[in-house]
Coordinates of C-alpha atoms in Angstrom, one line a residue:
Chain L
X17 CA 0.0 0.0 0.0
X18 CA 1.9 3.0 -1.2
X19 CA -1.1 5.3 -0.5
X20 CA -3.8 4.9 2.1
X21 CA -7.1 5.5 0.3
X22 CA -9.6 7.4 2.5
X23 CA -13.4 7.5 2.2
X24 CA -15.8 10.1 3.4
X25 CA -16.9 7.8 6.3
X26 CA -13.3 7.7 7.7
X27 CA -13.5 11.3 8.7
X28 CA -14.4 12.4 12.3
X29 CA -17.3 14.8 11.7
X30 CA -16.3 18.3 10.9
X31 CA -12.6 17.7 11.3
X32 CA -9.6 16.9 9.1
X33 CA -9.0 13.8 11.1
X34 CA -9.6 10.1 10.1
X35 CA -10.1 7.1 12.3
X36 CA -9.2 3.8 10.6
X37 CA -9.7 0.2 11.7
X38 CA -9.5 -3.1 9.9
X39 CA -7.2 -3.7 6.9
X40 CA -5.6 -0.3 6.6
X41 CA -5.0 0.0 10.4
X42 CA -3.4 -3.5 10.4
X43 CA -1.3 -2.7 7.4
X44 CA 0.1 0.4 8.9
X45 CA 0.9 -1.4 12.1
X46 CA 2.5 -4.5 10.5
X47 CA 4.0 -3.3 7.2
X48 CA 4.7 0.3 7.5
X49 CA 5.6 -0.2 11.2
X50 CA 4.7 3.4 11.7
X51 CA 4.3 5.3 15.0
X52 CA 2.7 8.5 16.3
X53 CA 4.1 11.5 14.5
X54 CA 5.0 9.6 11.3
X55 CA 3.6 10.9 8.1
X56 CA 2.1 8.6 5.5
X57 CA 0.9 9.2 1.9
X58 CA -3.0 9.3 1.8
X59 CA -5.5 10.1 -0.8
X60 CA -9.2 10.9 -0.7
X61 CA -11.4 8.7 -3.0
X62 CA -11.8 10.5 -6.3
X63 CA -10.1 13.5 -5.0
X64 CA -6.6 14.8 -3.9
X65 CA -3.6 13.2 -2.5
X66 CA -1.6 14.4 0.5
X67 CA -0.2 13.3 3.8
X68 CA -1.6 11.8 7.0
X69 CA 0.2 12.5 10.2
X70 CA -0.4 9.8 12.7
X71 CA -1.9 11.3 15.9
X72 CA -2.9 8.0 17.6
X73 CA -2.0 4.4 17.0
X74 CA -2.9 1.4 19.1
X75 CA -4.1 -2.2 18.6
X76 CA -7.7 -0.9 17.9
X77 CA -7.3 2.0 15.7
X78 CA -5.2 4.5 13.7
X79 CA -5.9 8.2 13.8
X80 CA -4.4 10.7 11.4
X81 CA -4.5 14.4 10.7
X82 CA -5.0 14.8 7.0
X83 CA -3.7 17.4 4.6
X84 CA -4.7 17.0 0.9
X85 CA -2.8 19.1 -1.5
X86 CA -2.2 17.7 -5.0
X87 CA -4.1 16.0 -7.8
X88 CA -3.7 12.3 -8.5
X89 CA -1.9 11.1 -11.6
X90 CA -3.7 11.4 -14.9
X91 CA -5.6 8.4 -16.1
X92 CA -4.9 6.6 -19.4
X93 CA -7.2 7.7 -22.3
X94 CA -8.3 4.2 -22.9
X95 CA -11.4 2.1 -22.6
X96 CA -10.4 -1.5 -21.9
X97 CA -12.8 -4.2 -23.1
X98 CA -11.8 -7.7 -22.1
X99 CA -13.3 -11.1 -22.7
X100 CA -14.0 -12.2 -19.0
X101 CA -10.9 -14.0 -17.7
X102 CA -11.0 -16.8 -15.2
X103 CA -11.4 -15.5 -11.6
X104 CA -7.8 -15.4 -10.3
X105 CA -6.7 -13.9 -13.6
X106 CA -9.5 -11.4 -13.4
X107 CA -8.5 -10.2 -10.0
X108 CA -4.9 -9.7 -11.0
X109 CA -5.8 -8.1 -14.2
X110 CA -8.2 -5.6 -12.6
X111 CA -5.4 -4.8 -10.2
X112 CA -2.7 -4.4 -12.9
X113 CA -5.0 -2.3 -15.1
X114 CA -6.0 0.0 -12.3
X115 CA -2.5 0.5 -11.1
X116 CA -1.6 1.5 -14.7
X117 CA -4.3 4.1 -14.8
X118 CA -7.2 2.5 -16.7
X119 CA -10.4 4.2 -15.8
X120 CA -13.0 2.3 -17.7
X121 CA -13.2 -1.5 -18.1
X122 CA -15.9 -3.6 -19.8
X123 CA -15.9 -7.3 -19.1
X124 CA -17.7 -9.0 -22.0
X125 CA -18.7 -12.5 -23.1
X126 CA -17.1 -14.5 -25.9
X127 CA -17.7 -18.0 -27.2
X128 CA -14.5 -19.0 -25.4
X129 CA -15.4 -17.6 -22.1
X130 CA -16.5 -20.5 -19.8
X131 CA -20.1 -19.9 -18.6
X132 CA -19.1 -20.6 -15.0
X133 CA -16.8 -17.5 -14.9
X134 CA -19.9 -15.3 -15.0
X135 CA -21.1 -16.9 -11.6
X136 CA -17.8 -16.3 -9.9
X137 CA -17.6 -14.4 -6.7
X138 CA -14.8 -12.3 -8.2
X139 CA -17.6 -10.5 -10.2
X140 CA -19.4 -9.3 -7.1
X141 CA -19.4 -5.6 -6.8
X142 CA -17.6 -5.6 -3.5
X143 CA -14.9 -8.1 -4.8
X144 CA -14.3 -6.0 -7.9
X145 CA -14.1 -2.9 -5.8
X146 CA -11.5 -4.5 -3.5
X147 CA -9.1 -5.1 -6.5
X148 CA -9.6 -1.6 -7.7
X149 CA -8.9 0.0 -4.4
X150 CA -5.8 -2.2 -4.0
X151 CA -4.7 -1.1 -7.5
X152 CA -5.2 2.6 -6.6
X153 CA -3.2 2.1 -3.3
X154 CA -0.4 0.5 -5.3
X155 CA -0.1 3.3 -7.8
X156 CA -0.8 6.3 -5.5
X157 CA -4.0 7.1 -7.4
X158 CA -7.5 8.0 -6.0
X159 CA -9.8 7.8 -9.0
X160 CA -11.8 4.6 -9.0
X161 CA -12.2 3.0 -12.4
X162 CA -15.7 2.1 -13.6
X163 CA -16.2 -1.6 -14.4
X164 CA -19.1 -2.7 -16.5
X165 CA -20.2 -6.4 -17.0
X166 CA -21.7 -7.3 -20.3
X167 CA -22.5 -11.0 -20.3
X168 CA -24.2 -10.9 -23.8
X169 CA -21.8 -10.4 -26.7
X170 CA -24.0 -9.4 -29.5
X171 CA -26.1 -6.6 -27.9
X172 CA -22.9 -5.1 -26.4
X173 CA -21.1 -5.1 -29.7
X174 CA -24.0 -3.9 -31.8
X175 CA -25.7 -1.5 -29.5
X176 CA -23.1 -0.2 -27.2
X177 CA -19.6 -0.5 -28.7
X178 CA -20.1 1.9 -31.7
X179 CA -20.7 4.8 -29.5
X180 CA -17.9 3.8 -27.0
X181 CA -15.4 3.6 -29.8
X182 CA -16.5 6.8 -31.7
X183 CA -13.6 9.2 -32.0
X184 CA -11.0 6.7 -30.7
X185 CA -8.4 4.5 -32.2
X186 CA -10.2 1.1 -32.1
X187 CA -7.9 -1.9 -31.6
X188 CA -8.6 -5.5 -31.0
X189 CA -5.6 -7.6 -29.9
X190 CA -5.9 -10.9 -31.9
X191 CA -3.4 -13.7 -31.8
X192 CA -1.8 -14.3 -35.1
X193 CA -2.6 -10.9 -36.5
X194 CA 0.2 -9.7 -38.6
X195 CA -0.3 -6.0 -38.0
X196 CA 1.7 -5.1 -34.9
X197 CA 0.2 -3.1 -32.2
X198 CA 1.1 0.7 -32.7
X199 CA 3.3 2.5 -30.2
X200 CA 3.0 5.9 -28.6
X201 CA -0.4 7.0 -29.9
X202 CA -1.6 10.5 -29.4
X203 CA -5.4 9.9 -29.1
X204 CA -7.8 7.9 -27.0
X205 CA -7.9 4.2 -27.7
X206 CA -10.7 1.6 -27.4
X207 CA -8.7 -1.6 -26.7
X208 CA -10.3 -5.0 -27.0
X209 CA -8.5 -8.1 -25.6
X210 CA -10.0 -11.5 -26.4
X211 CA -10.0 -14.8 -24.5
X212 CA -6.7 -16.7 -24.4
X213 CA -7.8 -18.9 -27.3
X214 CA -8.7 -15.8 -29.2
X215 CA -12.1 -14.6 -30.5
X216 CA -13.9 -16.9 -32.9
X217 CA -14.1 -15.8 -36.5
X218 CA -17.8 -14.5 -36.1
X219 CA -16.7 -12.4 -33.1
X220 CA -13.6 -10.9 -34.7
X221 CA -15.6 -10.2 -37.9
X222 CA -18.1 -8.1 -35.7
X223 CA -15.1 -5.9 -34.5
X224 CA -13.7 -5.5 -38.0
X225 CA -17.1 -4.4 -39.3
X226 CA -17.0 -1.7 -36.7
X227 CA -13.7 -0.5 -38.1
X228 CA -11.5 -2.1 -35.4
X229 CA -7.9 -2.8 -36.4
X230 CA -6.7 -6.3 -35.5
X231 CA -3.3 -6.1 -34.0
X232 CA -1.0 -8.7 -32.7
X233 CA 2.0 -9.0 -30.3
X234 CA 3.8 -11.9 -31.9
X235 CA 3.3 -15.6 -31.7
X236 CA 3.4 -15.8 -27.9
X237 CA 0.2 -16.4 -25.9
X238 CA 0.2 -14.2 -22.8
X239 CA -2.0 -14.1 -19.8
X240 CA -4.4 -11.2 -19.5
X241 CA -2.4 -9.7 -16.5
X242 CA 0.7 -9.8 -18.8
X243 CA -0.8 -8.6 -22.0
X244 CA -2.7 -5.7 -20.6
X245 CA 0.4 -4.0 -19.1
X246 CA 2.5 -5.0 -22.3
X247 CA 0.0 -3.3 -24.6
X248 CA -0.7 -0.3 -22.4
X249 CA 3.1 0.3 -22.0
X250 CA 3.4 0.2 -25.8
X251 CA 0.4 2.5 -26.5
X252 CA 1.0 5.3 -24.0
Chain J
X4 CA -0.7 -24.9 -20.6
X5 CA -0.7 -23.9 -24.2
X6 CA 2.2 -26.2 -25.0
X7 CA 3.3 -29.3 -23.1
X8 CA 7.0 -29.0 -22.6
X9 CA 8.9 -32.3 -23.0
X10 CA 12.2 -33.5 -21.6
X11 CA 14.6 -36.1 -22.8
X12 CA 13.6 -38.4 -19.9
X13 CA 10.0 -38.4 -21.1
X14 CA 10.9 -40.4 -24.2
X15 CA 10.6 -44.1 -24.5
X16 CA 14.1 -45.2 -25.4
X17 CA 14.8 -45.1 -29.1
X18 CA 11.2 -44.0 -30.1
X19 CA 9.4 -40.8 -30.9
X20 CA 6.9 -41.6 -28.1
X21 CA 6.7 -40.0 -24.7
X22 CA 5.1 -41.3 -21.5
X23 CA 3.9 -38.6 -19.0
X24 CA 2.7 -38.9 -15.5
X25 CA 2.2 -36.2 -12.8
X26 CA 1.3 -32.6 -13.4
X27 CA 1.3 -32.7 -17.3
X28 CA -0.8 -35.9 -17.3
X29 CA -3.3 -34.5 -14.8
X30 CA -3.6 -31.3 -16.8
X31 CA -4.3 -33.0 -20.1
X32 CA -7.0 -35.1 -18.3
X33 CA -8.7 -32.3 -16.4
X34 CA -8.2 -29.2 -18.3
X35 CA -7.7 -30.2 -22.0
X36 CA -10.1 -33.1 -21.4
X37 CA -8.4 -34.8 -24.3
X38 CA -8.7 -38.3 -25.5
X39 CA -6.9 -40.9 -27.6
X40 CA -6.3 -39.6 -31.2
X41 CA -6.4 -35.9 -30.1
X42 CA -3.3 -33.8 -31.1
X43 CA -1.8 -31.4 -28.6
X44 CA 0.9 -28.7 -29.0
X45 CA 4.2 -30.0 -27.6
X46 CA 7.8 -28.7 -27.5
X47 CA 11.1 -30.2 -26.6
X48 CA 13.1 -28.4 -24.0
X49 CA 15.5 -26.0 -25.8
X50 CA 14.5 -27.4 -29.1
X51 CA 11.6 -27.5 -31.6
X52 CA 7.8 -27.3 -31.3
X53 CA 5.3 -29.6 -32.9
X54 CA 2.4 -32.0 -32.1
X55 CA 1.8 -34.9 -29.8
X56 CA -0.8 -37.3 -30.9
X57 CA -2.3 -39.1 -27.9
X58 CA -1.9 -42.9 -28.3
X59 CA -2.8 -43.9 -24.7
X60 CA -4.5 -42.1 -21.9
X61 CA -5.7 -43.5 -18.6
X62 CA -5.7 -42.5 -15.0
X63 CA -2.0 -43.5 -14.6
X64 CA -0.4 -42.1 -17.7
X65 CA -0.5 -40.2 -21.0
X66 CA 1.4 -41.5 -24.1
X67 CA 1.9 -39.5 -27.2
X68 CA 3.6 -39.9 -30.5
X69 CA 5.6 -36.7 -31.1
X70 CA 6.5 -34.9 -34.3
X71 CA 8.6 -31.8 -33.8
X72 CA 8.8 -29.5 -36.8
X73 CA 9.2 -25.8 -36.1
X74 CA 11.4 -23.5 -34.2
X75 CA 10.1 -21.8 -31.0
X76 CA 9.5 -18.1 -31.1
X77 CA 12.5 -15.8 -30.9
X78 CA 13.6 -14.5 -27.5
X79 CA 13.8 -10.9 -26.6
X80 CA 17.3 -9.3 -26.9
X81 CA 17.3 -8.1 -23.3
X82 CA 19.1 -8.9 -20.0
X83 CA 16.7 -8.3 -17.3
X84 CA 18.3 -7.3 -13.9
X85 CA 15.9 -6.9 -11.1
X86 CA 16.2 -6.1 -7.4
X87 CA 15.0 -9.2 -5.8
X88 CA 11.1 -9.0 -5.2
X89 CA 9.2 -10.5 -2.4
X90 CA 8.5 -14.2 -3.0
X91 CA 4.9 -14.2 -4.5
X92 CA 5.8 -11.3 -6.7
X93 CA 9.1 -13.0 -7.8
X94 CA 7.1 -16.1 -8.9
X95 CA 4.6 -14.0 -10.9
X96 CA 7.4 -11.9 -12.4
X97 CA 9.6 -14.9 -13.5
X98 CA 6.5 -16.3 -15.1
X99 CA 5.6 -13.1 -16.9
X100 CA 9.1 -12.4 -18.1
X101 CA 9.5 -15.9 -19.4
X102 CA 6.2 -15.8 -21.2
X103 CA 7.3 -12.6 -22.9
X104 CA 10.6 -14.1 -24.1
X105 CA 13.2 -12.9 -21.7
X106 CA 16.1 -15.3 -21.7
X107 CA 18.5 -13.9 -19.1
X108 CA 17.5 -12.7 -15.7
X109 CA 19.7 -11.5 -12.8
X110 CA 18.1 -11.1 -9.4
X111 CA 20.3 -8.7 -7.4
X112 CA 20.4 -7.1 -4.0
X113 CA 19.7 -3.5 -3.1
X114 CA 19.5 -1.6 0.2
X115 CA 15.7 -1.8 0.0
X116 CA 15.5 -5.6 -0.6
X117 CA 14.5 -7.3 2.7
X118 CA 17.3 -9.7 3.7
X119 CA 14.7 -12.4 4.4
X120 CA 13.8 -12.5 0.6
X121 CA 17.2 -14.1 0.0
X122 CA 16.2 -17.0 2.3
X123 CA 12.9 -17.7 0.5
X124 CA 12.0 -21.1 -0.9
X125 CA 11.0 -19.3 -4.1
X126 CA 14.8 -18.9 -4.9
X127 CA 15.5 -22.7 -4.7
X128 CA 16.6 -23.9 -8.1
X129 CA 13.6 -26.2 -8.6
X130 CA 11.2 -23.5 -7.5
X131 CA 12.6 -21.0 -10.0
X132 CA 12.6 -23.7 -12.7
X133 CA 8.9 -24.4 -12.1
X134 CA 8.0 -20.8 -12.9
X135 CA 10.1 -20.8 -16.0
X136 CA 8.6 -24.0 -17.2
X137 CA 5.1 -22.6 -16.6
X138 CA 6.0 -19.4 -18.5
X139 CA 7.3 -21.4 -21.5
X140 CA 4.2 -23.6 -21.5
X141 CA 2.0 -20.4 -21.4
X142 CA 3.8 -18.7 -24.3
X143 CA 4.4 -21.9 -26.5
X144 CA 8.2 -21.6 -26.1
X145 CA 10.9 -24.1 -25.3
X146 CA 14.0 -22.2 -24.5
X147 CA 14.5 -22.0 -20.7
X148 CA 15.8 -18.6 -19.5
X149 CA 18.9 -18.5 -17.3
X150 CA 18.4 -17.0 -13.9
X151 CA 21.4 -15.8 -11.9
X152 CA 21.3 -14.8 -8.2
X153 CA 23.6 -12.0 -7.1
X154 CA 23.1 -11.3 -3.4
X155 CA 25.9 -8.7 -3.3
X156 CA 25.3 -5.4 -5.0
X157 CA 28.7 -3.9 -5.3
X158 CA 30.7 -6.9 -6.7
X159 CA 27.9 -7.4 -9.2
X160 CA 27.7 -3.8 -10.4
X161 CA 31.5 -3.3 -10.4
X162 CA 32.9 -6.6 -11.7
X163 CA 30.1 -8.2 -13.8
X164 CA 27.7 -5.5 -15.0
X165 CA 30.2 -3.6 -17.3
X166 CA 30.7 -6.7 -19.4
X167 CA 27.0 -7.6 -19.4
X168 CA 26.0 -4.2 -20.5
X169 CA 28.7 -3.7 -23.2
X170 CA 27.3 -3.0 -26.6
X171 CA 23.7 -2.8 -25.3
X172 CA 21.3 0.1 -24.5
X173 CA 21.7 0.3 -20.7
X174 CA 18.5 1.5 -18.9
X175 CA 17.6 1.7 -15.3
X176 CA 14.0 2.2 -14.5
X177 CA 13.9 4.8 -11.7
X178 CA 10.8 6.3 -10.2
X179 CA 10.6 10.0 -10.6
X180 CA 13.0 10.0 -13.6
X181 CA 11.9 12.6 -16.1
X182 CA 13.4 10.9 -19.2
X183 CA 10.6 8.5 -20.3
X184 CA 11.5 5.0 -21.3
X185 CA 12.3 4.7 -25.1
X186 CA 10.0 2.8 -27.5
X187 CA 10.7 0.3 -30.2
X188 CA 14.4 0.1 -29.8
X189 CA 16.5 -1.8 -32.5
X190 CA 19.4 -3.1 -30.4
X191 CA 19.9 -5.3 -27.3
X192 CA 18.9 -3.8 -24.0
X193 CA 20.3 -4.2 -20.4
X194 CA 17.2 -3.4 -18.3
X195 CA 17.6 -2.7 -14.6
X196 CA 14.5 -2.5 -12.4
X197 CA 14.8 -1.4 -8.8
X198 CA 12.9 -2.3 -5.7
X199 CA 9.4 -0.8 -5.3
X200 CA 10.8 2.1 -3.2
X201 CA 13.5 2.7 -5.8
X202 CA 17.3 2.3 -5.6
X203 CA 18.9 4.5 -3.0
X204 CA 21.1 7.4 -4.3
X205 CA 24.4 5.4 -3.9
X206 CA 23.0 2.6 -6.0
X207 CA 21.5 4.7 -8.7
X208 CA 24.8 6.6 -9.0
X209 CA 26.7 3.3 -9.6
X210 CA 24.5 2.7 -12.6
X211 CA 24.9 6.2 -14.0
X212 CA 28.6 6.0 -13.6
X213 CA 28.5 2.9 -16.0
X214 CA 26.6 4.9 -18.5
X215 CA 23.0 3.7 -17.7
X216 CA 20.1 5.9 -18.7
X217 CA 17.6 6.5 -15.9
X218 CA 14.1 6.3 -17.3
X219 CA 10.7 6.6 -15.8
X220 CA 7.3 5.5 -16.5
X221 CA 5.3 8.4 -14.9
X222 CA 4.5 8.9 -11.3
X223 CA 2.6 5.6 -10.7
X224 CA 4.3 3.0 -8.6
X225 CA 3.8 -0.4 -10.2
X226 CA 4.5 -3.9 -9.1
X227 CA 7.3 -5.9 -10.7
X228 CA 4.9 -8.2 -12.5
X229 CA 3.2 -5.2 -14.1
X230 CA 6.1 -2.9 -14.8
X231 CA 8.2 -5.7 -16.5
X232 CA 5.6 -6.4 -19.2
X233 CA 4.8 -2.7 -19.5
X234 CA 8.5 -1.8 -20.2
X235 CA 9.1 -4.8 -22.4
X236 CA 6.0 -4.1 -24.5
X237 CA 7.3 -0.6 -24.9
X238 CA 10.9 -1.5 -25.8
X239 CA 10.3 -4.3 -28.3

């Protein structure tokens, strides 16, 4: 945790002081090994970053006096659309994408997405949010990404995607594609990443019809949590 | 497992047939759900890739007739030098780097590497090899990376690094560096990645003395397993 993310409910009414218990309190005790008077990096959800000076710390609670002064880092101008990965991979990918600054993520269906993935606990709102919060704390960011679930492929691609992709560079990462992924782009991107086995021809055709460019990253098959940083590092 | 990695000991003497038990056998039964006659992608350690046609499959063993025909994908022209990450992160980073095609990895010490990390099971030769094999199987590669442990910073940097870096583009990823990491380079790279808190001034100075360029990736602090793919995706 390189930043402690604060929420409105953490604040003691009408003060600039917070009282934390639970995970963040434990982390400061056991990992930061901080004490009264120490200053930690904090950030207010969807708002500024600053410092929290520890005013009280015992086995039950952590209290800090908070001064918020600077803006969080800019987000990446990308909408990330991924075929739903298997649950452990989903968690790691949400974490990685959030830490890199992605602010809008769509999880979509594909023929090669196992139906059971859509029933996973990892898709519960609070479980998704946990990963996003961890990703923000990792990267010293405060702006929570939005995550949308789209368990039906066709309605998403036909009714929603055209507007999402309008005015952006639309890319679909597709294994075996000979066009290599562009580098250092200067405009917003809509980036679609298929399942590990790739989209089926019907699906890839749908993206191409909408003007998407199929791009590859060579012959290697990479996991979601590897390919997402690799492509984002290349694009921005 | 997108490729089943084969070892010389898997082959039935003087034949092109292999007999597998253990992890690979279980995986083919439970994940591939394959049967006799099915063909799977296989590769010989440090050699060619091809197909294995299943000739026998029961609860004890898997037998395949193997035809190896094509070369594995090219490796990346990079020597990756990382401050030793904490064990779970080390495992994921070895996996990710291997899947992306890194063939030479040095794990080095730094003031901010916790001493206990050097005692971790994750550094045992067989544990490291497990991650490398999984990374190769993920990416359909066969060439095992070499991993070197260098628990003393100064002797490594002074006595070994100059020769390693000779003739390459030497980069050290350093948080807060204003020069951004180059893109699409056309020559071999020696890439150094520091611990999450960054190298201390003495350490970064040592790299700069050797002609390394300190490069940044913005203000975000990323985990090893995220920053490695992000930089590699950008460089190559």
